[in-house]
PDB file of C-alpha atoms in Angstrom:
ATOM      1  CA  UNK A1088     -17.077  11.842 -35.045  1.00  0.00           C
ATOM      2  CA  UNK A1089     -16.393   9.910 -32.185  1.00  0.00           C
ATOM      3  CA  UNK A1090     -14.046  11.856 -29.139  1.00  0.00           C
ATOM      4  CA  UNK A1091     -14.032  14.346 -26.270  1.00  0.00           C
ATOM      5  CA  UNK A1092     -15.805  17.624 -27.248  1.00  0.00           C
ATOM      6  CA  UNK A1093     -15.299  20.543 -24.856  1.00  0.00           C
ATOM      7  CA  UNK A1094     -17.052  23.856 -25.326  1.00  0.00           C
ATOM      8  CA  UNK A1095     -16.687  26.877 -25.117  1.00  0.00           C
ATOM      9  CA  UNK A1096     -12.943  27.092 -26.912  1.00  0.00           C
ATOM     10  CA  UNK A1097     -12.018  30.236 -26.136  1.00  0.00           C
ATOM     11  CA  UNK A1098     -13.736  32.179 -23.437  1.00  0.00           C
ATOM     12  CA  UNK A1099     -12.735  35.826 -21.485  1.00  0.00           C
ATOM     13  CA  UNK A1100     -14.267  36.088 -17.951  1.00  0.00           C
ATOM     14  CA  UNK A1101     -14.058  39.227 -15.320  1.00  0.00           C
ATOM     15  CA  UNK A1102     -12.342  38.280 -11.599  1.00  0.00           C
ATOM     16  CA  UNK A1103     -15.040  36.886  -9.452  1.00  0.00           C
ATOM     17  CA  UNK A1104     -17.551  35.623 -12.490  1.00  0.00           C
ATOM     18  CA  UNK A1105     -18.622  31.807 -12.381  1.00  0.00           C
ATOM     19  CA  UNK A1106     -18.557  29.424 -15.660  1.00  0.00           C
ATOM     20  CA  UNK A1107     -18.745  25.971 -16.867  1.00  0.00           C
ATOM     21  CA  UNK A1108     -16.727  24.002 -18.706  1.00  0.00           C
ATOM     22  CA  UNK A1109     -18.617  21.626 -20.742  1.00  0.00           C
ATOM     23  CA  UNK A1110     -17.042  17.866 -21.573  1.00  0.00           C
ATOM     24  CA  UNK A1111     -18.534  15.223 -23.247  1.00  0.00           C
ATOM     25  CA  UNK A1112     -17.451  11.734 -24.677  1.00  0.00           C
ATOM     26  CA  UNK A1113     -19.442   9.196 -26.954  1.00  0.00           C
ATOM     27  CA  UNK A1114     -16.758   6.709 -26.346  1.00  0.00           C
ATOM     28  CA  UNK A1115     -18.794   5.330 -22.863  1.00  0.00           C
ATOM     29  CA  UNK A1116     -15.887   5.879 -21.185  1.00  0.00           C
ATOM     30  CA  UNK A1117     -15.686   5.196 -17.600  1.00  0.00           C
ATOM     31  CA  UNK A1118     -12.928   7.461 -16.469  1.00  0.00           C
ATOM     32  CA  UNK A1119     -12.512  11.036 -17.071  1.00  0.00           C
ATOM     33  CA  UNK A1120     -10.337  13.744 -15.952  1.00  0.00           C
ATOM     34  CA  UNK A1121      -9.483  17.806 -16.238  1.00  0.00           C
ATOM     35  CA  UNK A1122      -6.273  18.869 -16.746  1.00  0.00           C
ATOM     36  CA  UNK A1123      -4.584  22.624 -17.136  1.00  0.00           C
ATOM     37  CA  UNK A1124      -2.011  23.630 -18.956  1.00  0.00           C
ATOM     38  CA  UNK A1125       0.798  26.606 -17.945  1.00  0.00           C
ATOM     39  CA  UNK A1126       3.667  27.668 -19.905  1.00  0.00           C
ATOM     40  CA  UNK A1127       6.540  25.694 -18.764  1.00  0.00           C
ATOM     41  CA  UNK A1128       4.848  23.300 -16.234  1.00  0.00           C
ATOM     42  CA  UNK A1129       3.236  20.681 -18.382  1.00  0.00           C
ATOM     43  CA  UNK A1130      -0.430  19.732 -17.388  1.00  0.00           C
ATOM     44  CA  UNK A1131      -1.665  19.860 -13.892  1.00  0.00           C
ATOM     45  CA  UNK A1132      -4.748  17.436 -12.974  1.00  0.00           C
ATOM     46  CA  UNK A1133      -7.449  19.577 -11.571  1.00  0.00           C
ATOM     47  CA  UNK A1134     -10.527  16.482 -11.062  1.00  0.00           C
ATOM     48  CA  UNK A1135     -10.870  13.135 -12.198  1.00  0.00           C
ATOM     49  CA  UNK A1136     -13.877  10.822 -12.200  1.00  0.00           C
ATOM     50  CA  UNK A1137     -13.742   6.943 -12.466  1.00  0.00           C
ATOM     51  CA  UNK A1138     -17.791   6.473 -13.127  1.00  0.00           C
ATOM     52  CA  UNK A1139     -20.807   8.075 -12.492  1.00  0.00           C
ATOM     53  CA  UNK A1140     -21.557   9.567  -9.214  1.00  0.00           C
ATOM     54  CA  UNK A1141     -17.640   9.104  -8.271  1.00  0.00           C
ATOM     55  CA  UNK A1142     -15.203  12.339  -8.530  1.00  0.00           C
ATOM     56  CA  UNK A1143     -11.967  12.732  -6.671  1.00  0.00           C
ATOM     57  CA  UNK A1144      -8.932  15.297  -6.552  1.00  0.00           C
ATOM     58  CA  UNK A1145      -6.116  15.604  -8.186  1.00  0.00           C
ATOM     59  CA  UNK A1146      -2.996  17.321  -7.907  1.00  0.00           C
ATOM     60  CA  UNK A1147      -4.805  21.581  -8.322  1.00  0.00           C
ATOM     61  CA  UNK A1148      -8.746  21.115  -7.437  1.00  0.00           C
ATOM     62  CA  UNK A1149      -9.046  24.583  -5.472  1.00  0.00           C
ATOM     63  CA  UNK A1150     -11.076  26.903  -7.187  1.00  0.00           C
ATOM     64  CA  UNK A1151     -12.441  23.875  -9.073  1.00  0.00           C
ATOM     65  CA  UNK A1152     -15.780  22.229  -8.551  1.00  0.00           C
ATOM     66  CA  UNK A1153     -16.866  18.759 -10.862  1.00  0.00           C
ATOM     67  CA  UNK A1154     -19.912  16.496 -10.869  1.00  0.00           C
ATOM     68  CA  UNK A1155     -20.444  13.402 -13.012  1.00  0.00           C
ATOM     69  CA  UNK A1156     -24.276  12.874 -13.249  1.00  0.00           C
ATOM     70  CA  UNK A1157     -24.020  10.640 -16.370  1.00  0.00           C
ATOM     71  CA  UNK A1158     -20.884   8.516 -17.956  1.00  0.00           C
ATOM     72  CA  UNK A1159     -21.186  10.789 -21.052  1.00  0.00           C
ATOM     73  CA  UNK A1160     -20.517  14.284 -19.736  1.00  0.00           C
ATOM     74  CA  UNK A1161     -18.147  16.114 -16.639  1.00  0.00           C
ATOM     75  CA  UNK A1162     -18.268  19.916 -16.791  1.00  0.00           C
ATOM     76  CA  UNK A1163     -15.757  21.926 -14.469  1.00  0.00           C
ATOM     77  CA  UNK A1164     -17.239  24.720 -12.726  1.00  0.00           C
ATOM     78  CA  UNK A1165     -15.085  27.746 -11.983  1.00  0.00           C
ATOM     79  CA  UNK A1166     -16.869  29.436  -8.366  1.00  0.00           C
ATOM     80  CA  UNK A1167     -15.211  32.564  -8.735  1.00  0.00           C
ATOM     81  CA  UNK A1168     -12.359  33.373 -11.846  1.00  0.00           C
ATOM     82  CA  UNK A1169      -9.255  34.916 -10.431  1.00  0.00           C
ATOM     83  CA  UNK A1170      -6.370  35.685 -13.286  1.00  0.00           C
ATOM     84  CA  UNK A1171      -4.574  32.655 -11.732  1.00  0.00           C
ATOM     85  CA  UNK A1172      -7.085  30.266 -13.187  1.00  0.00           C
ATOM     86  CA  UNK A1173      -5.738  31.615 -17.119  1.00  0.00           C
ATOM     87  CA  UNK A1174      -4.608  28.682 -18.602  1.00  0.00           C
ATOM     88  CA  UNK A1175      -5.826  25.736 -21.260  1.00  0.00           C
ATOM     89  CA  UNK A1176      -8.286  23.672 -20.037  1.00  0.00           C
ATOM     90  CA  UNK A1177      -8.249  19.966 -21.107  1.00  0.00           C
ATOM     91  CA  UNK A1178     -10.292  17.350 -20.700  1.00  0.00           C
ATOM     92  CA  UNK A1179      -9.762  13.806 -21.380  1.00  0.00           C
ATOM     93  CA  UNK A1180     -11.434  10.275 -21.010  1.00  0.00           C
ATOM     94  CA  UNK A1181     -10.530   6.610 -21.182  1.00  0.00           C
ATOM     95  CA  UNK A1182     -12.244   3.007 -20.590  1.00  0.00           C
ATOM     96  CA  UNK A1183     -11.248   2.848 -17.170  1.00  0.00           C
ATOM     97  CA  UNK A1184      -8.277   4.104 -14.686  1.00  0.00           C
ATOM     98  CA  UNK A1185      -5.397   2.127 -16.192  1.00  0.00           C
ATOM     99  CA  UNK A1186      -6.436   1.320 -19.422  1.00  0.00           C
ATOM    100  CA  UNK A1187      -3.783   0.285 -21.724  1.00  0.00           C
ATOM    101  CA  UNK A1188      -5.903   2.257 -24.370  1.00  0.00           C
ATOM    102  CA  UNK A1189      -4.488   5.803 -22.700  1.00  0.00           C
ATOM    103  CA  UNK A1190      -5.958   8.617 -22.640  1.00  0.00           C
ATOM    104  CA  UNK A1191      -8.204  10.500 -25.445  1.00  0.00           C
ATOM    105  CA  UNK A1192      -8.155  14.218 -25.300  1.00  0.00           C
ATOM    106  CA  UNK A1193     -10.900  17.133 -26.385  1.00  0.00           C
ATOM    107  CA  UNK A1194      -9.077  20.088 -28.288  1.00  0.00           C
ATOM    108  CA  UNK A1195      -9.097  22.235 -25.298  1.00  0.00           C
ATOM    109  CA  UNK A1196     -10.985  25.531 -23.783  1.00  0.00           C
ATOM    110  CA  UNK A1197      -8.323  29.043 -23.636  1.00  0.00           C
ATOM    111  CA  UNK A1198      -9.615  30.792 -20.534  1.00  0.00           C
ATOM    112  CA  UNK A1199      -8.060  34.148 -19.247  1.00  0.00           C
ATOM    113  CA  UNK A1200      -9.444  36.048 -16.549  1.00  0.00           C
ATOM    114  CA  UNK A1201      -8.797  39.389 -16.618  1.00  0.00           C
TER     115      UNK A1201
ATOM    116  CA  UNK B1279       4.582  11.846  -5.529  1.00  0.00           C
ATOM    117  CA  UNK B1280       5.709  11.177  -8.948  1.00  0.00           C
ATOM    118  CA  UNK B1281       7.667  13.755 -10.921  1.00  0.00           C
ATOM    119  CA  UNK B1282       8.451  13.144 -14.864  1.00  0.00           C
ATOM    120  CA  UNK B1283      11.056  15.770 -16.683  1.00  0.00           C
ATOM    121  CA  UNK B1284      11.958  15.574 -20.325  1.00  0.00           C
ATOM    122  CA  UNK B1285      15.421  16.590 -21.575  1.00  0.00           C
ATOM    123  CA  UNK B1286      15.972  18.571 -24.013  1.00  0.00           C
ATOM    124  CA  UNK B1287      13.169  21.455 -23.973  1.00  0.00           C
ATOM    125  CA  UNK B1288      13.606  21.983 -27.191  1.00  0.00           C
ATOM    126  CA  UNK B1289      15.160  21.236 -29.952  1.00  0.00           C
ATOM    127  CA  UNK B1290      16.114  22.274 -33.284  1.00  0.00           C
ATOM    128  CA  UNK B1291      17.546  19.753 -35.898  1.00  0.00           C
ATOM    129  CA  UNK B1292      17.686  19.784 -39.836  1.00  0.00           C
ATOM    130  CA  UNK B1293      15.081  17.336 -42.376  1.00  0.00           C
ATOM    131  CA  UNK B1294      16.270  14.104 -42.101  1.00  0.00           C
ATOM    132  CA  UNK B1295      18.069  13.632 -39.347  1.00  0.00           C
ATOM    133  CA  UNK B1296      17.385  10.797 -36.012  1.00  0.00           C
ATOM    134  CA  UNK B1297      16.879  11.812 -33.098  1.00  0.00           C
ATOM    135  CA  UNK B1298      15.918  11.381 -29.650  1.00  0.00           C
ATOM    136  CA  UNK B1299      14.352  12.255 -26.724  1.00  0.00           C
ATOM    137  CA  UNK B1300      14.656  11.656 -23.359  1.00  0.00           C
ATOM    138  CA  UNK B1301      11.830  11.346 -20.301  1.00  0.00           C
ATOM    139  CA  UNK B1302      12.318  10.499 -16.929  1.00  0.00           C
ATOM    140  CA  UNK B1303      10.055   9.619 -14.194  1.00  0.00           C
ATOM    141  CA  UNK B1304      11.440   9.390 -10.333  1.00  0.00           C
ATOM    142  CA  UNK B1305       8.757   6.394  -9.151  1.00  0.00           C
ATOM    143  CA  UNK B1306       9.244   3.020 -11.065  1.00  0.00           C
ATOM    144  CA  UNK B1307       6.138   1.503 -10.084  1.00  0.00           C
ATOM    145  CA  UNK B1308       4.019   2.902 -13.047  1.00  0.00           C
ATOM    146  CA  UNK B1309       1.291   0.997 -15.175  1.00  0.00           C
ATOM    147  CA  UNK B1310       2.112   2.159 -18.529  1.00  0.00           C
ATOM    148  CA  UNK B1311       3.655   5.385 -20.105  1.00  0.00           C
ATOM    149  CA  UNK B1312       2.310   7.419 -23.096  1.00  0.00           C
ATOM    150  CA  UNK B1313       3.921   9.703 -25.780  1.00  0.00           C
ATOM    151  CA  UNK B1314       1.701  12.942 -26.920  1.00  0.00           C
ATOM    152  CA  UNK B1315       2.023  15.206 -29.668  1.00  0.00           C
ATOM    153  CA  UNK B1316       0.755  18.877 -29.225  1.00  0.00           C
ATOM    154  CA  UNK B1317       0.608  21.096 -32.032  1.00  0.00           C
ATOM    155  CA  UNK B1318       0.202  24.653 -31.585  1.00  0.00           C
ATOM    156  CA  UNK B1319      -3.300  25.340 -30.133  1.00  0.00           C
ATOM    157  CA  UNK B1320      -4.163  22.278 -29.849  1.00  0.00           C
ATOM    158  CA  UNK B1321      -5.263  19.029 -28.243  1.00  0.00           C
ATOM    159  CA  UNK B1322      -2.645  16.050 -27.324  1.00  0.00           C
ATOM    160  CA  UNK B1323      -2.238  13.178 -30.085  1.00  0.00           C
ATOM    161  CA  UNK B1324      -1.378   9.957 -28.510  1.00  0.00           C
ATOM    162  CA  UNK B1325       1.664   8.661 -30.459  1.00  0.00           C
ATOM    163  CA  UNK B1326       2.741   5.301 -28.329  1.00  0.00           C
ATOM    164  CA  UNK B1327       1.431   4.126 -25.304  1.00  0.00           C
ATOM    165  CA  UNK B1328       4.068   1.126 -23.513  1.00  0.00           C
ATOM    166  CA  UNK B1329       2.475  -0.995 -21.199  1.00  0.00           C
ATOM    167  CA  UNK B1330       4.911  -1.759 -17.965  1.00  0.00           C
ATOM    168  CA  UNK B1331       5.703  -5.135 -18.896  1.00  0.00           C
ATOM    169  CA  UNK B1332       7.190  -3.963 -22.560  1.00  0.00           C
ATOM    170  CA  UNK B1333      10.245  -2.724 -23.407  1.00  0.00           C
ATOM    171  CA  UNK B1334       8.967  -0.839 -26.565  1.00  0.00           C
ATOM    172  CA  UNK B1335       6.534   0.031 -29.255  1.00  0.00           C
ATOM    173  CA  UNK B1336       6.672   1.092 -32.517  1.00  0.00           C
ATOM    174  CA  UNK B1337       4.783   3.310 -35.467  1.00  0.00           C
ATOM    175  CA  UNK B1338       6.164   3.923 -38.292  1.00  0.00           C
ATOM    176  CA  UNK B1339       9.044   6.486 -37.823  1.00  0.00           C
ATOM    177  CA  UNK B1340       8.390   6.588 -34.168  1.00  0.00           C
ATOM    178  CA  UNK B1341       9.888   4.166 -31.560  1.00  0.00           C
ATOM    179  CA  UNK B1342       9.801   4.104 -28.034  1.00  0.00           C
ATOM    180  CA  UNK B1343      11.375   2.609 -25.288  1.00  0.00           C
ATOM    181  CA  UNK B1344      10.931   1.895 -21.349  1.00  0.00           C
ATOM    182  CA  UNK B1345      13.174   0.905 -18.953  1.00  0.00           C
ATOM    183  CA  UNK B1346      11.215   0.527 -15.599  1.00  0.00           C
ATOM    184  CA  UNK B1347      14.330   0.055 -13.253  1.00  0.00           C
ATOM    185  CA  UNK B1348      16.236   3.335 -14.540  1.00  0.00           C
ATOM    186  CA  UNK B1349      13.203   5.428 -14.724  1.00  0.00           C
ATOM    187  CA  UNK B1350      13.349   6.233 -18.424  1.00  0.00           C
ATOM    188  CA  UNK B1351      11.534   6.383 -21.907  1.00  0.00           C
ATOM    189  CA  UNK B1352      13.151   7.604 -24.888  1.00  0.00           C
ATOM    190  CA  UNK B1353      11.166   8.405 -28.006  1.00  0.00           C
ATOM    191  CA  UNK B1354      12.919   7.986 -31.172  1.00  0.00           C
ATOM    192  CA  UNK B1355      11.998   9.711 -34.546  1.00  0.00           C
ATOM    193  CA  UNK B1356      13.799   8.776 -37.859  1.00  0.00           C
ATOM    194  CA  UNK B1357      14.311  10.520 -40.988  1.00  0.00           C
ATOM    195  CA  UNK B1358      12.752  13.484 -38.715  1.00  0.00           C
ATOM    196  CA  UNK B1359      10.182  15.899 -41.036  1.00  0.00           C
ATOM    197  CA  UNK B1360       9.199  19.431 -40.890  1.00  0.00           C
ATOM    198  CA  UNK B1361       5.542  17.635 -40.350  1.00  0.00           C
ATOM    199  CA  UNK B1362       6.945  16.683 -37.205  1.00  0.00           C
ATOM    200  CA  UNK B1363       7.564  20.129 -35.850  1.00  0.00           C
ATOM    201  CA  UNK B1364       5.795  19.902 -32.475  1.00  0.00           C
ATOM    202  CA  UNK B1365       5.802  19.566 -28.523  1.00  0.00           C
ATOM    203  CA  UNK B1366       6.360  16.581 -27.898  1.00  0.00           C
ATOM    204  CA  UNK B1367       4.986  15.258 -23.991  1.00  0.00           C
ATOM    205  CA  UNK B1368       5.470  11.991 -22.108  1.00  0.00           C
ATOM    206  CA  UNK B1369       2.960  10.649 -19.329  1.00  0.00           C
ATOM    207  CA  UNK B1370       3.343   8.061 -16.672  1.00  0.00           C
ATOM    208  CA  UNK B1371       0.864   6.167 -15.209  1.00  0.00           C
ATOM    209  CA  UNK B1372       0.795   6.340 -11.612  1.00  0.00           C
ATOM    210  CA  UNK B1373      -1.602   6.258  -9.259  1.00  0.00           C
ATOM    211  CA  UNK B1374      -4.817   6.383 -10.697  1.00  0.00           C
ATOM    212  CA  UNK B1375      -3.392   9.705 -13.212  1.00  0.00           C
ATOM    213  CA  UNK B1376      -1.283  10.332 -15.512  1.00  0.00           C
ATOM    214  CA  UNK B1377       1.542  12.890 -14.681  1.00  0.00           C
ATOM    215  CA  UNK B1378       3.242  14.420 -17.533  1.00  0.00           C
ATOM    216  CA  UNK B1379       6.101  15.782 -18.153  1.00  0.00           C
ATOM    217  CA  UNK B1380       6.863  19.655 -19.627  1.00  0.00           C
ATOM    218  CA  UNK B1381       7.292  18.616 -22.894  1.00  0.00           C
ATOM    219  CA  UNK B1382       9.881  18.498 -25.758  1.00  0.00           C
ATOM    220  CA  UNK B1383       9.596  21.629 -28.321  1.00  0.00           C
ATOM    221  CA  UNK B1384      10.684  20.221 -31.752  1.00  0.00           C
ATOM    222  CA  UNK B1385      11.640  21.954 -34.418  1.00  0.00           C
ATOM    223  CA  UNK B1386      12.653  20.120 -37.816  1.00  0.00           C
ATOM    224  CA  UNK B1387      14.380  22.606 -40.756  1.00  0.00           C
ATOM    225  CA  UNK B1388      13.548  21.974 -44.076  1.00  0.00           C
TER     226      UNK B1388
END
C-alpha cells in the first residue's frame, strides 16, 4: 500500500544510546518532515526537508540530526537519548511545501528513554 | 511565530447530536488549513484540508469553515457517532510548516 512507513514502532533506549528513525514514502514526494508529539502540546516540528540534499529546522531540532540522500526515505537520528526525547515520533510527506494535497502521515514510532 | 489553540479540549456529547469545534490561529497570512483525526495510538487522518481562498469544504457529516480575517476554522460534525470518538487536531499552513494545534478530545455516548 501506498503511504509513509516508519519503523521501528515502539522502541525503549538507555540515556546516552544513539538510534534511527527510519521514514519512507512511495508517494515521490518532495517534502517531508518529523514531528513529536507530547501530552498536551500538540506536535512540535523537529526537521523538514523540501527535496533531496535540502534539510532545514524547525521549531525543536536539538538533539535531532536528519539527512535526505534520496526523495524516498528521511531517517531522524537521535545522538544521544535523554528521557526528554520520550515522545511519538511522526513523520509525514507531501508533493511539495504548500501543497493543497496536505500532509500524509506514517503511524508513528513510541520512544521512551529511560 | 504562529500559534493555533483549539477550544474545547474535550468534549463529551450524546449519539446524535451537532456539534462544533473551534480553532484559532493568531497569523492570518496562512496557505491553507487542515483538519486531522487521531485515534488512540495512532497516526493523523486528514479529514478536510481548506485552501486560503475558500470559505469551506465538505465530507459527508463533516464541514469546515475558514475565516482568514478573524483567525478561525470551525469543524462541524452532524448526527455525531460513537465511530467518531477521537482527537480531533487542526493545522495551519504557515511558513513552509504546518503548526497544529493541541487538539480536540471527542467523546460521542451511545
Amino acid at each position: 500500500n501506498a503511504g509513509v512507513t516508519q519503523t521501528p514502532k515502539f522502541q525503549v533506549l538507555k540515556t546516552g544510546q544513539s538510534m534511527t528513525l527510519q521514514c519512507a514514502q512511495d508517494m515521490n514526494h518532495e517534502y517531508m518532515s518529523w514531528y513529536r508529539q507530547d501530552p498536551g502540546m500538540g506536535l512540535r516540528l523537529i526537521h523538514y526537508s523540501v527535496g533531496a540534499g535540502i534539510t532545514d529546522q524547525g521549531e525543536v531540532p536539538n538533539g535531532y540530526n536528519v539527512s535526505r540522500s534520496t526523495t524516498e526515505d528521511f531517517p531522524l537520528r537521535l545522538l544521544s537519548a535523554a528521557p526528554s526525547q520520550t515522545s511519538v515520533y511522526f513523520c509525514a510527506s507531501s508533493y511539495f511545501a504548500g501543497t493543497e494535497d496536505g500532509y500524509t502521515f506514517g503511524s508513528g514510532t513510541r520512544l521512551t528513554v529511560v | 511565530k504562529q500559534e493555533v489553540t483549539q477550544i474545547p479540549a474535550a468534549l463529551s456529547v450524546p449519539e446524535g447530536e451537532n456539534l462544533v469545534l473551534n480553532c484559532s490561529f493568531t497569523d492570518s497570512a496562512i496557505y491553507n488549513l487542515q483538519w486531522f483525526r487521531q485515534d488512540p495510538g495512532k497516526g493523523l487522518t486528514s479529514l478536510l484540508l481548506i485552501q486560503s481562498s475558500q470559505r469551506e469544504q465538505t465530507s459527508g457529516r463533516l464541514n469546515a469553515s475558514l475565516d482568514k480575517s478573524s483567525g478561525r476554522s470551525t469543524l462541524y460534525i452532524a448526527a455525531s457517532q460513537p465511530g467518531d470518538s477521537a482527537t480531533y487536531l487542526c493545522a495551519s499552513y504557515y511558513g513552509q510548516n504546518f503548526v497544529f494545534g493541541p487538539g480536540t478530545r471527542l467523546s460521542v455516548l451511545p
